[in-house]
Amino acid sequence: MKTSARILGTAMMTGLIATAVVAQTSEDKNAPESFLFVQHADTATFAGTTLTLEGADQNVIMFTDRPHRASFTIPMVELVKRWGEGDDSFAADPPNAALVGETEDGKPVSLIVEITDPVLSDGAISYQYSAIKGDEQSSIENPYVVIDGSTWTLWAQGFANDMVGAGATGSSQISTAVTIDTDGAEVTGN
């Protein structure tokens, strides 16, 4: 009798936990997506309040935070072009960014900064920055820059419609991985 009660109790508890997980997942998926951006360059240099990514990749990886599953590779010019679009834009609320890489002598380094005012020039992108955490550096080799989340849901939908022709009508419908070349032409997708 005790074994049957344990089995029944375990089954009921498992059912309750599964129901709670399913309910939480459904609620999370209805929340607007938050997007993160990743940039890579050969070198990051710091001069006064200017951070410059030299030898910057021409594309930026854009992906959603969990539980959503969407990712894009977008031209860097698109990120700069749309920096100030919308009420919740990066111009209105400057993002934080994590810079990770290594010093010239190969030691790992990471900084957290707030970035504003992106400017493109030959193979480089510059931002105005203010340090939040980490030791000041004169340069960082092989840097990756992760720009924190943005709930640019309408921006992302507009981007998907403009660049990919996805026809997304709701934020949870952007669920395809797409690579776009620097001319804005789709080159891969699934």
Short mmCIF file of N, CA and C in Angstrom, two decimals:
data_model
loop_
_atom_site.label_atom_id
_atom_site.label_comp_id
_atom_site.label_asym_id
_atom_site.label_seq_id
_atom_site.Cartn_x
_atom_site.Cartn_y
_atom_site.Cartn_z
N MET A 1 0.82 -1.19 0.00
CA MET A 1 0.00 0.00 0.00
C MET A 1 0.87 1.26 0.00
N LYS A 2 1.93 1.24 0.81
CA LYS A 2 2.82 2.40 0.85
C LYS A 2 3.47 2.63 -0.51
N THR A 3 3.85 1.57 -1.21
CA THR A 3 4.47 1.70 -2.52
C THR A 3 3.51 2.33 -3.52
N SER A 4 2.26 1.94 -3.50
CA SER A 4 1.25 2.51 -4.40
C SER A 4 1.06 3.99 -4.10
N ALA A 5 1.05 4.36 -2.84
CA ALA A 5 0.88 5.77 -2.46
C ALA A 5 2.08 6.59 -2.93
N ARG A 6 3.28 6.02 -2.80
CA ARG A 6 4.47 6.73 -3.27
C ARG A 6 4.44 6.93 -4.77
N ILE A 7 4.07 5.88 -5.49
CA ILE A 7 4.00 5.97 -6.95
C ILE A 7 2.97 7.01 -7.36
N LEU A 8 1.78 6.97 -6.72
CA LEU A 8 0.74 7.94 -7.03
C LEU A 8 1.20 9.35 -6.69
N GLY A 9 1.83 9.52 -5.53
CA GLY A 9 2.33 10.83 -5.12
C GLY A 9 3.39 11.35 -6.08
N THR A 10 4.30 10.47 -6.48
CA THR A 10 5.35 10.85 -7.42
C THR A 10 4.75 11.23 -8.77
N ALA A 11 3.77 10.46 -9.23
CA ALA A 11 3.12 10.76 -10.51
C ALA A 11 2.39 12.10 -10.45
N MET A 12 1.71 12.37 -9.34
CA MET A 12 1.00 13.64 -9.21
C MET A 12 1.98 14.81 -9.18
N MET A 13 3.08 14.66 -8.43
CA MET A 13 4.08 15.73 -8.35
C MET A 13 4.73 15.96 -9.71
N THR A 14 5.04 14.89 -10.42
CA THR A 14 5.63 15.01 -11.75
C THR A 14 4.67 15.74 -12.68
N GLY A 15 3.39 15.42 -12.61
CA GLY A 15 2.38 16.08 -13.43
C GLY A 15 2.29 17.56 -13.11
N LEU A 16 2.33 17.92 -11.82
CA LEU A 16 2.27 19.32 -11.43
C LEU A 16 3.50 20.09 -11.93
N ILE A 17 4.67 19.50 -11.79
CA ILE A 17 5.91 20.15 -12.25
C ILE A 17 5.87 20.33 -13.76
N ALA A 18 5.44 19.28 -14.48
CA ALA A 18 5.38 19.37 -15.94
C ALA A 18 4.39 20.44 -16.37
N THR A 19 3.25 20.54 -15.70
CA THR A 19 2.26 21.56 -16.02
C THR A 19 2.84 22.95 -15.77
N ALA A 20 3.56 23.14 -14.67
CA ALA A 20 4.15 24.43 -14.35
C ALA A 20 5.21 24.80 -15.39
N VAL A 21 6.02 23.82 -15.81
CA VAL A 21 7.05 24.09 -16.81
C VAL A 21 6.42 24.48 -18.14
N VAL A 22 5.38 23.76 -18.56
CA VAL A 22 4.71 24.06 -19.82
C VAL A 22 4.07 25.45 -19.74
N ALA A 23 3.43 25.78 -18.63
CA ALA A 23 2.80 27.09 -18.48
C ALA A 23 3.85 28.19 -18.53
N GLN A 24 4.98 27.98 -17.86
CA GLN A 24 6.03 28.99 -17.85
C GLN A 24 6.60 29.17 -19.25
N THR A 25 6.82 28.10 -19.96
CA THR A 25 7.36 28.18 -21.30
C THR A 25 6.41 28.93 -22.22
N SER A 26 5.13 28.66 -22.13
CA SER A 26 4.15 29.36 -22.97
C SER A 26 4.16 30.84 -22.68
N GLU A 27 4.22 31.23 -21.41
CA GLU A 27 4.26 32.65 -21.05
C GLU A 27 5.54 33.29 -21.57
N ASP A 28 6.68 32.61 -21.39
CA ASP A 28 7.95 33.16 -21.84
C ASP A 28 7.95 33.38 -23.34
N LYS A 29 7.37 32.46 -24.10
CA LYS A 29 7.39 32.58 -25.56
C LYS A 29 6.50 33.71 -26.04
N ASN A 30 5.54 34.14 -25.22
CA ASN A 30 4.69 35.26 -25.59
C ASN A 30 5.33 36.59 -25.28
N ALA A 31 6.37 36.60 -24.47
CA ALA A 31 7.08 37.84 -24.15
C ALA A 31 7.87 38.28 -25.38
N PRO A 32 8.08 39.59 -25.55
CA PRO A 32 8.85 40.04 -26.71
C PRO A 32 10.28 39.51 -26.68
N GLU A 33 10.81 39.26 -27.88
CA GLU A 33 12.19 38.79 -27.96
C GLU A 33 13.15 39.90 -27.53
N SER A 34 14.24 39.49 -26.95
CA SER A 34 15.33 40.40 -26.64
C SER A 34 16.50 39.94 -27.51
N PHE A 35 17.09 40.88 -28.24
CA PHE A 35 18.16 40.56 -29.17
C PHE A 35 19.52 40.96 -28.62
N LEU A 36 20.51 40.13 -28.89
CA LEU A 36 21.90 40.42 -28.57
C LEU A 36 22.66 40.47 -29.89
N PHE A 37 23.77 41.22 -29.88
CA PHE A 37 24.56 41.42 -31.09
C PHE A 37 26.01 41.09 -30.78
N VAL A 38 26.68 40.41 -31.71
CA VAL A 38 28.08 40.05 -31.54
C VAL A 38 28.88 40.59 -32.72
N GLN A 39 29.94 41.33 -32.40
CA GLN A 39 30.85 41.85 -33.41
C GLN A 39 32.24 41.28 -33.15
N HIS A 40 33.02 41.13 -34.20
CA HIS A 40 34.40 40.66 -34.09
C HIS A 40 35.29 41.61 -34.88
N ALA A 41 36.51 41.77 -34.41
CA ALA A 41 37.48 42.62 -35.12
C ALA A 41 38.88 42.09 -34.87
N ASP A 42 39.85 42.65 -35.58
CA ASP A 42 41.25 42.28 -35.36
C ASP A 42 41.78 42.91 -34.08
N THR A 43 41.43 44.19 -33.87
CA THR A 43 41.94 44.92 -32.71
C THR A 43 40.90 45.94 -32.25
N ALA A 44 40.82 46.11 -30.93
CA ALA A 44 40.04 47.20 -30.35
C ALA A 44 41.03 48.18 -29.76
N THR A 45 40.91 49.45 -30.13
CA THR A 45 41.79 50.47 -29.56
C THR A 45 40.96 51.51 -28.81
N PHE A 46 41.57 52.10 -27.79
CA PHE A 46 40.89 53.07 -26.94
C PHE A 46 41.70 54.36 -26.96
N ALA A 47 41.01 55.46 -27.30
CA ALA A 47 41.66 56.77 -27.32
C ALA A 47 40.66 57.77 -26.72
N GLY A 48 40.96 58.25 -25.53
CA GLY A 48 40.03 59.14 -24.85
C GLY A 48 38.74 58.41 -24.57
N THR A 49 37.64 58.89 -25.14
CA THR A 49 36.35 58.23 -24.96
C THR A 49 35.90 57.49 -26.21
N THR A 50 36.84 57.22 -27.13
CA THR A 50 36.51 56.54 -28.38
C THR A 50 37.07 55.12 -28.39
N LEU A 51 36.20 54.18 -28.65
CA LEU A 51 36.55 52.78 -28.84
C LEU A 51 36.45 52.51 -30.33
N THR A 52 37.54 52.01 -30.95
CA THR A 52 37.53 51.70 -32.37
C THR A 52 37.84 50.23 -32.57
N LEU A 53 36.97 49.56 -33.32
CA LEU A 53 37.20 48.17 -33.72
C LEU A 53 37.81 48.20 -35.11
N GLU A 54 39.11 47.93 -35.19
CA GLU A 54 39.84 47.95 -36.46
C GLU A 54 39.84 46.56 -37.06
N GLY A 55 39.71 46.49 -38.37
CA GLY A 55 39.61 45.19 -39.03
C GLY A 55 38.33 44.49 -38.64
N ALA A 56 37.26 45.27 -38.49
CA ALA A 56 35.97 44.72 -38.04
C ALA A 56 35.34 43.87 -39.13
N ASP A 57 34.74 42.76 -38.71
CA ASP A 57 33.97 41.95 -39.65
C ASP A 57 32.86 42.82 -40.23
N GLN A 58 32.51 42.57 -41.46
CA GLN A 58 31.47 43.35 -42.12
C GLN A 58 30.06 42.94 -41.70
N ASN A 59 29.94 41.83 -40.99
CA ASN A 59 28.64 41.34 -40.53
C ASN A 59 28.62 41.23 -39.02
N VAL A 60 27.42 41.32 -38.48
CA VAL A 60 27.17 41.23 -37.05
C VAL A 60 26.20 40.08 -36.83
N ILE A 61 26.44 39.28 -35.83
CA ILE A 61 25.51 38.21 -35.48
C ILE A 61 24.46 38.81 -34.56
N MET A 62 23.20 38.56 -34.87
CA MET A 62 22.08 39.06 -34.08
C MET A 62 21.27 37.82 -33.69
N PHE A 63 21.03 37.63 -32.39
CA PHE A 63 20.26 36.47 -31.98
C PHE A 63 19.38 36.80 -30.78
N THR A 64 18.34 36.00 -30.61
CA THR A 64 17.40 36.24 -29.53
C THR A 64 17.86 35.56 -28.26
N ASP A 65 17.46 36.15 -27.16
CA ASP A 65 17.69 35.56 -25.86
C ASP A 65 16.68 34.42 -25.69
N ARG A 66 16.97 33.49 -24.80
CA ARG A 66 16.07 32.38 -24.55
C ARG A 66 14.75 32.89 -24.01
N PRO A 67 13.64 32.25 -24.21
CA PRO A 67 13.45 30.93 -24.82
C PRO A 67 13.26 30.98 -26.33
N HIS A 68 13.33 32.16 -26.93
CA HIS A 68 13.12 32.28 -28.37
C HIS A 68 14.33 31.75 -29.12
N ARG A 69 14.12 31.35 -30.35
CA ARG A 69 15.19 30.78 -31.16
C ARG A 69 15.22 31.43 -32.53
N ALA A 70 15.88 32.55 -32.63
CA ALA A 70 16.02 33.22 -33.92
C ALA A 70 17.44 33.78 -34.01
N SER A 71 18.02 33.71 -35.18
CA SER A 71 19.35 34.29 -35.37
C SER A 71 19.48 34.78 -36.79
N PHE A 72 20.26 35.84 -36.94
CA PHE A 72 20.52 36.45 -38.23
C PHE A 72 21.99 36.84 -38.28
N THR A 73 22.55 36.87 -39.45
CA THR A 73 23.83 37.52 -39.69
C THR A 73 23.49 38.72 -40.55
N ILE A 74 23.72 39.92 -40.01
CA ILE A 74 23.32 41.14 -40.70
C ILE A 74 24.54 41.99 -41.03
N PRO A 75 24.46 42.78 -42.08
CA PRO A 75 25.56 43.69 -42.39
C PRO A 75 25.73 44.71 -41.26
N MET A 76 26.95 45.01 -40.91
CA MET A 76 27.24 45.99 -39.86
C MET A 76 26.59 47.33 -40.18
N VAL A 77 26.51 47.68 -41.45
CA VAL A 77 25.90 48.95 -41.83
C VAL A 77 24.43 49.01 -41.41
N GLU A 78 23.74 47.87 -41.38
CA GLU A 78 22.34 47.84 -40.96
C GLU A 78 22.22 48.15 -39.47
N LEU A 79 23.12 47.60 -38.67
CA LEU A 79 23.09 47.89 -37.23
C LEU A 79 23.29 49.38 -37.00
N VAL A 80 24.27 49.97 -37.68
CA VAL A 80 24.55 51.40 -37.52
C VAL A 80 23.37 52.23 -38.04
N LYS A 81 22.85 51.84 -39.18
CA LYS A 81 21.74 52.57 -39.80
C LYS A 81 20.51 52.60 -38.89
N ARG A 82 20.25 51.50 -38.21
CA ARG A 82 19.04 51.38 -37.39
C ARG A 82 19.29 51.67 -35.90
N TRP A 83 20.47 52.12 -35.56
CA TRP A 83 20.86 52.39 -34.17
C TRP A 83 19.86 53.29 -33.45
N GLY A 84 19.35 54.30 -34.15
CA GLY A 84 18.47 55.27 -33.52
C GLY A 84 17.00 55.11 -33.84
N GLU A 85 16.60 53.99 -34.48
CA GLU A 85 15.20 53.80 -34.86
C GLU A 85 14.36 53.34 -33.68
N GLY A 86 13.20 53.95 -33.51
CA GLY A 86 12.23 53.52 -32.51
C GLY A 86 12.43 54.16 -31.15
N ASP A 87 11.38 54.08 -30.35
CA ASP A 87 11.40 54.66 -29.01
C ASP A 87 12.36 53.94 -28.07
N ASP A 88 12.58 52.64 -28.30
CA ASP A 88 13.47 51.86 -27.43
C ASP A 88 14.81 51.60 -28.10
N SER A 89 15.25 52.52 -28.93
CA SER A 89 16.47 52.33 -29.71
C SER A 89 17.71 52.42 -28.83
N PHE A 90 18.84 52.02 -29.38
CA PHE A 90 20.11 52.16 -28.69
C PHE A 90 20.49 53.63 -28.50
N ALA A 91 20.03 54.50 -29.38
CA ALA A 91 20.30 55.93 -29.21
C ALA A 91 19.54 56.46 -27.99
N ALA A 92 18.32 55.97 -27.79
CA ALA A 92 17.49 56.42 -26.66
C ALA A 92 17.96 55.79 -25.34
N ASP A 93 18.43 54.57 -25.39
CA ASP A 93 18.87 53.84 -24.20
C ASP A 93 20.16 53.10 -24.55
N PRO A 94 21.32 53.77 -24.42
CA PRO A 94 22.59 53.17 -24.86
C PRO A 94 22.84 51.79 -24.22
N PRO A 95 23.31 50.86 -25.03
CA PRO A 95 23.54 49.51 -24.53
C PRO A 95 24.87 49.36 -23.80
N ASN A 96 24.92 48.35 -22.97
CA ASN A 96 26.19 47.90 -22.42
C ASN A 96 26.78 46.91 -23.41
N ALA A 97 28.08 46.76 -23.36
CA ALA A 97 28.75 45.79 -24.22
C ALA A 97 29.90 45.16 -23.44
N ALA A 98 30.08 43.87 -23.64
CA ALA A 98 31.22 43.15 -23.07
C ALA A 98 32.26 43.00 -24.17
N LEU A 99 33.48 43.40 -23.89
CA LEU A 99 34.60 43.21 -24.81
C LEU A 99 35.49 42.14 -24.21
N VAL A 100 35.74 41.11 -24.96
CA VAL A 100 36.65 40.06 -24.52
C VAL A 100 37.69 39.83 -25.60
N GLY A 101 38.89 39.56 -25.18
CA GLY A 101 39.99 39.31 -26.11
C GLY A 101 41.25 39.08 -25.31
N GLU A 102 42.37 39.56 -25.83
CA GLU A 102 43.63 39.37 -25.11
C GLU A 102 44.53 40.57 -25.31
N THR A 103 45.43 40.75 -24.37
CA THR A 103 46.42 41.82 -24.47
C THR A 103 47.46 41.42 -25.52
N GLU A 104 48.34 42.34 -25.86
CA GLU A 104 49.37 42.05 -26.85
C GLU A 104 50.25 40.89 -26.44
N ASP A 105 50.43 40.69 -25.11
CA ASP A 105 51.26 39.57 -24.65
C ASP A 105 50.44 38.30 -24.39
N GLY A 106 49.19 38.26 -24.87
CA GLY A 106 48.39 37.03 -24.83
C GLY A 106 47.58 36.78 -23.57
N LYS A 107 47.52 37.73 -22.65
CA LYS A 107 46.72 37.54 -21.43
C LYS A 107 45.26 37.88 -21.70
N PRO A 108 44.34 37.04 -21.18
CA PRO A 108 42.91 37.31 -21.40
C PRO A 108 42.50 38.62 -20.73
N VAL A 109 41.60 39.32 -21.37
CA VAL A 109 41.10 40.58 -20.84
C VAL A 109 39.62 40.70 -21.16
N SER A 110 38.88 41.32 -20.24
CA SER A 110 37.47 41.61 -20.51
C SER A 110 37.10 42.93 -19.86
N LEU A 111 36.24 43.65 -20.55
CA LEU A 111 35.76 44.95 -20.09
C LEU A 111 34.26 45.01 -20.31
N ILE A 112 33.59 45.76 -19.47
CA ILE A 112 32.18 46.08 -19.69
C ILE A 112 32.12 47.59 -19.89
N VAL A 113 31.48 48.02 -20.99
CA VAL A 113 31.39 49.43 -21.32
C VAL A 113 29.97 49.76 -21.77
N GLU A 114 29.64 51.03 -21.74
CA GLU A 114 28.43 51.52 -22.37
C GLU A 114 28.86 52.18 -23.66
N ILE A 115 28.16 51.89 -24.76
CA ILE A 115 28.57 52.43 -26.06
C ILE A 115 27.46 53.29 -26.67
N THR A 116 27.90 54.32 -27.40
CA THR A 116 26.98 55.23 -28.09
C THR A 116 27.59 55.64 -29.43
N ASP A 117 26.79 56.26 -30.25
CA ASP A 117 27.23 56.96 -31.47
C ASP A 117 28.17 56.15 -32.38
N PRO A 118 27.71 55.05 -32.96
CA PRO A 118 28.58 54.29 -33.86
C PRO A 118 28.87 55.06 -35.15
N VAL A 119 30.12 54.93 -35.61
CA VAL A 119 30.54 55.57 -36.87
C VAL A 119 31.36 54.55 -37.65
N LEU A 120 30.97 54.34 -38.91
CA LEU A 120 31.70 53.42 -39.79
C LEU A 120 32.74 54.17 -40.60
N SER A 121 33.90 53.53 -40.79
CA SER A 121 34.91 54.02 -41.72
C SER A 121 35.63 52.79 -42.26
N ASP A 122 36.50 52.95 -43.21
CA ASP A 122 37.15 51.83 -43.90
C ASP A 122 37.54 50.69 -42.97
N GLY A 123 36.75 49.62 -42.98
CA GLY A 123 37.07 48.42 -42.22
C GLY A 123 37.06 48.59 -40.71
N ALA A 124 36.45 49.67 -40.22
CA ALA A 124 36.44 49.91 -38.78
C ALA A 124 35.08 50.48 -38.37
N ILE A 125 34.78 50.32 -37.10
CA ILE A 125 33.61 50.96 -36.50
C ILE A 125 34.07 51.56 -35.18
N SER A 126 33.66 52.80 -34.93
CA SER A 126 34.03 53.48 -33.69
C SER A 126 32.77 53.79 -32.89
N TYR A 127 32.91 53.75 -31.59
CA TYR A 127 31.84 54.11 -30.66
C TYR A 127 32.41 55.09 -29.64
N GLN A 128 31.57 55.93 -29.10
CA GLN A 128 31.92 56.64 -27.88
C GLN A 128 31.62 55.65 -26.76
N TYR A 129 32.44 55.64 -25.73
CA TYR A 129 32.23 54.65 -24.68
C TYR A 129 32.53 55.25 -23.31
N SER A 130 31.96 54.61 -22.31
CA SER A 130 32.34 54.88 -20.93
C SER A 130 32.50 53.52 -20.25
N ALA A 131 33.59 53.38 -19.50
CA ALA A 131 33.90 52.11 -18.83
C ALA A 131 32.96 51.90 -17.66
N ILE A 132 32.50 50.67 -17.53
CA ILE A 132 31.65 50.28 -16.40
C ILE A 132 32.43 49.38 -15.45
N LYS A 133 33.14 48.39 -16.03
CA LYS A 133 33.89 47.45 -15.20
C LYS A 133 35.08 46.93 -15.98
N GLY A 134 36.18 46.74 -15.28
CA GLY A 134 37.39 46.21 -15.91
C GLY A 134 38.48 47.26 -15.97
N ASP A 135 39.68 46.79 -16.16
CA ASP A 135 40.84 47.67 -16.23
C ASP A 135 40.93 48.32 -17.61
N GLU A 136 41.23 49.62 -17.61
CA GLU A 136 41.41 50.34 -18.87
C GLU A 136 42.54 49.69 -19.66
N GLN A 137 42.38 49.67 -20.96
CA GLN A 137 43.37 49.10 -21.87
C GLN A 137 43.68 50.12 -22.95
N SER A 138 44.84 49.98 -23.58
CA SER A 138 45.10 50.81 -24.76
C SER A 138 44.64 50.08 -26.01
N SER A 139 44.68 48.72 -25.96
CA SER A 139 44.18 47.92 -27.08
C SER A 139 43.87 46.51 -26.60
N ILE A 140 43.01 45.85 -27.36
CA ILE A 140 42.66 44.45 -27.12
C ILE A 140 42.77 43.75 -28.47
N GLU A 141 43.50 42.65 -28.50
CA GLU A 141 43.67 41.87 -29.72
C GLU A 141 42.53 40.86 -29.86
N ASN A 142 42.11 40.63 -31.12
CA ASN A 142 41.09 39.65 -31.44
C ASN A 142 39.83 39.82 -30.57
N PRO A 143 39.30 41.03 -30.49
CA PRO A 143 38.16 41.26 -29.59
C PRO A 143 36.83 40.76 -30.17
N TYR A 144 36.01 40.29 -29.27
CA TYR A 144 34.61 40.02 -29.54
C TYR A 144 33.83 41.00 -28.68
N VAL A 145 32.84 41.63 -29.27
CA VAL A 145 32.02 42.59 -28.56
C VAL A 145 30.60 42.05 -28.55
N VAL A 146 30.06 41.85 -27.36
CA VAL A 146 28.68 41.38 -27.21
C VAL A 146 27.87 42.55 -26.69
N ILE A 147 26.96 43.04 -27.53
CA ILE A 147 26.11 44.18 -27.17
C ILE A 147 24.85 43.64 -26.53
N ASP A 148 24.53 44.19 -25.36
CA ASP A 148 23.43 43.61 -24.58
C ASP A 148 22.08 43.75 -25.26
N GLY A 149 21.13 43.08 -24.66
CA GLY A 149 19.80 42.91 -25.23
C GLY A 149 19.07 44.18 -25.57
N SER A 150 18.29 44.07 -26.60
CA SER A 150 17.40 45.13 -27.03
C SER A 150 16.07 44.48 -27.35
N THR A 151 15.01 45.11 -26.91
CA THR A 151 13.69 44.59 -27.26
C THR A 151 13.19 45.30 -28.52
N TRP A 152 14.06 45.41 -29.49
CA TRP A 152 13.73 46.03 -30.76
C TRP A 152 12.87 45.09 -31.59
N THR A 153 11.76 44.65 -31.02
CA THR A 153 10.93 43.68 -31.71
C THR A 153 10.47 44.22 -33.06
N LEU A 154 9.96 45.45 -33.08
CA LEU A 154 9.50 46.01 -34.35
C LEU A 154 10.67 46.22 -35.30
N TRP A 155 11.83 46.63 -34.77
CA TRP A 155 13.02 46.78 -35.60
C TRP A 155 13.38 45.45 -36.24
N ALA A 156 13.40 44.39 -35.43
CA ALA A 156 13.77 43.08 -35.96
C ALA A 156 12.74 42.60 -36.97
N GLN A 157 11.47 42.83 -36.68
CA GLN A 157 10.45 42.43 -37.64
C GLN A 157 10.62 43.21 -38.94
N GLY A 158 10.86 44.52 -38.81
CA GLY A 158 11.08 45.33 -40.00
C GLY A 158 12.29 44.86 -40.77
N PHE A 159 13.34 44.53 -40.04
CA PHE A 159 14.55 44.02 -40.69
C PHE A 159 14.24 42.73 -41.43
N ALA A 160 13.54 41.82 -40.76
CA ALA A 160 13.20 40.55 -41.39
C ALA A 160 12.37 40.78 -42.64
N ASN A 161 11.41 41.67 -42.56
CA ASN A 161 10.57 41.95 -43.73
C ASN A 161 11.37 42.62 -44.84
N ASP A 162 12.20 43.61 -44.49
CA ASP A 162 12.97 44.34 -45.49
C ASP A 162 14.03 43.48 -46.16
N MET A 163 14.78 42.74 -45.35
CA MET A 163 15.97 42.07 -45.84
C MET A 163 15.72 40.63 -46.30
N VAL A 164 14.78 39.95 -45.66
CA VAL A 164 14.61 38.53 -45.93
C VAL A 164 13.27 38.23 -46.59
N GLY A 165 12.32 39.15 -46.43
CA GLY A 165 10.99 38.87 -46.95
C GLY A 165 10.27 37.83 -46.13
N ALA A 166 10.56 37.77 -44.82
CA ALA A 166 10.00 36.73 -43.98
C ALA A 166 8.51 36.91 -43.75
N GLY A 167 8.01 38.14 -43.85
CA GLY A 167 6.58 38.36 -43.65
C GLY A 167 6.13 38.12 -42.23
N ALA A 168 7.02 38.24 -41.25
CA ALA A 168 6.65 37.99 -39.86
C ALA A 168 5.62 39.02 -39.40
N THR A 169 4.60 38.54 -38.71
CA THR A 169 3.57 39.45 -38.20
C THR A 169 3.55 39.51 -36.69
N GLY A 170 4.24 38.60 -36.04
CA GLY A 170 4.32 38.60 -34.59
C GLY A 170 5.74 38.30 -34.18
N SER A 171 6.14 38.82 -33.02
CA SER A 171 7.53 38.68 -32.63
C SER A 171 7.94 37.23 -32.46
N SER A 172 7.02 36.36 -32.09
CA SER A 172 7.40 34.97 -31.89
C SER A 172 7.50 34.21 -33.21
N GLN A 173 7.15 34.85 -34.33
CA GLN A 173 7.21 34.15 -35.60
C GLN A 173 8.55 34.28 -36.30
N ILE A 174 9.44 35.11 -35.78
CA ILE A 174 10.77 35.22 -36.37
C ILE A 174 11.58 34.06 -35.83
N SER A 175 11.69 32.99 -36.60
CA SER A 175 12.31 31.79 -36.06
C SER A 175 13.22 31.11 -37.05
N THR A 176 13.73 31.82 -38.00
CA THR A 176 14.59 31.22 -39.00
C THR A 176 16.00 31.77 -38.90
N ALA A 177 16.95 30.95 -39.18
CA ALA A 177 18.34 31.42 -39.21
C ALA A 177 18.65 31.84 -40.63
N VAL A 178 19.20 33.02 -40.78
CA VAL A 178 19.44 33.58 -42.10
C VAL A 178 20.82 34.21 -42.14
N THR A 179 21.52 34.04 -43.22
CA THR A 179 22.77 34.76 -43.44
C THR A 179 22.54 35.70 -44.61
N ILE A 180 22.97 36.96 -44.43
CA ILE A 180 22.77 37.97 -45.45
C ILE A 180 24.12 38.58 -45.76
N ASP A 181 24.44 38.69 -47.06
CA ASP A 181 25.74 39.27 -47.40
C ASP A 181 25.68 40.79 -47.27
N THR A 182 26.79 41.45 -47.48
CA THR A 182 26.87 42.89 -47.24
C THR A 182 26.03 43.70 -48.21
N ASP A 183 25.56 43.10 -49.30
CA ASP A 183 24.66 43.79 -50.22
C ASP A 183 23.21 43.60 -49.84
N GLY A 184 22.94 42.84 -48.76
CA GLY A 184 21.57 42.61 -48.31
C GLY A 184 20.90 41.42 -48.97
N ALA A 185 21.62 40.63 -49.76
CA ALA A 185 21.03 39.48 -50.40
C ALA A 185 21.12 38.26 -49.50
N GLU A 186 20.04 37.50 -49.41
CA GLU A 186 20.05 36.29 -48.60
C GLU A 186 20.93 35.27 -49.29
N VAL A 187 21.83 34.65 -48.51
CA VAL A 187 22.69 33.63 -49.10
C VAL A 187 22.42 32.25 -48.53
N THR A 188 21.92 32.15 -47.30
CA THR A 188 21.52 30.86 -46.76
C THR A 188 20.34 31.08 -45.83
N GLY A 189 19.62 30.05 -45.57
CA GLY A 189 18.50 30.11 -44.63
C GLY A 189 17.96 28.72 -44.41
N ASN A 190 17.23 28.55 -43.28
CA ASN A 190 16.61 27.24 -43.03
C ASN A 190 15.28 27.42 -42.38
#
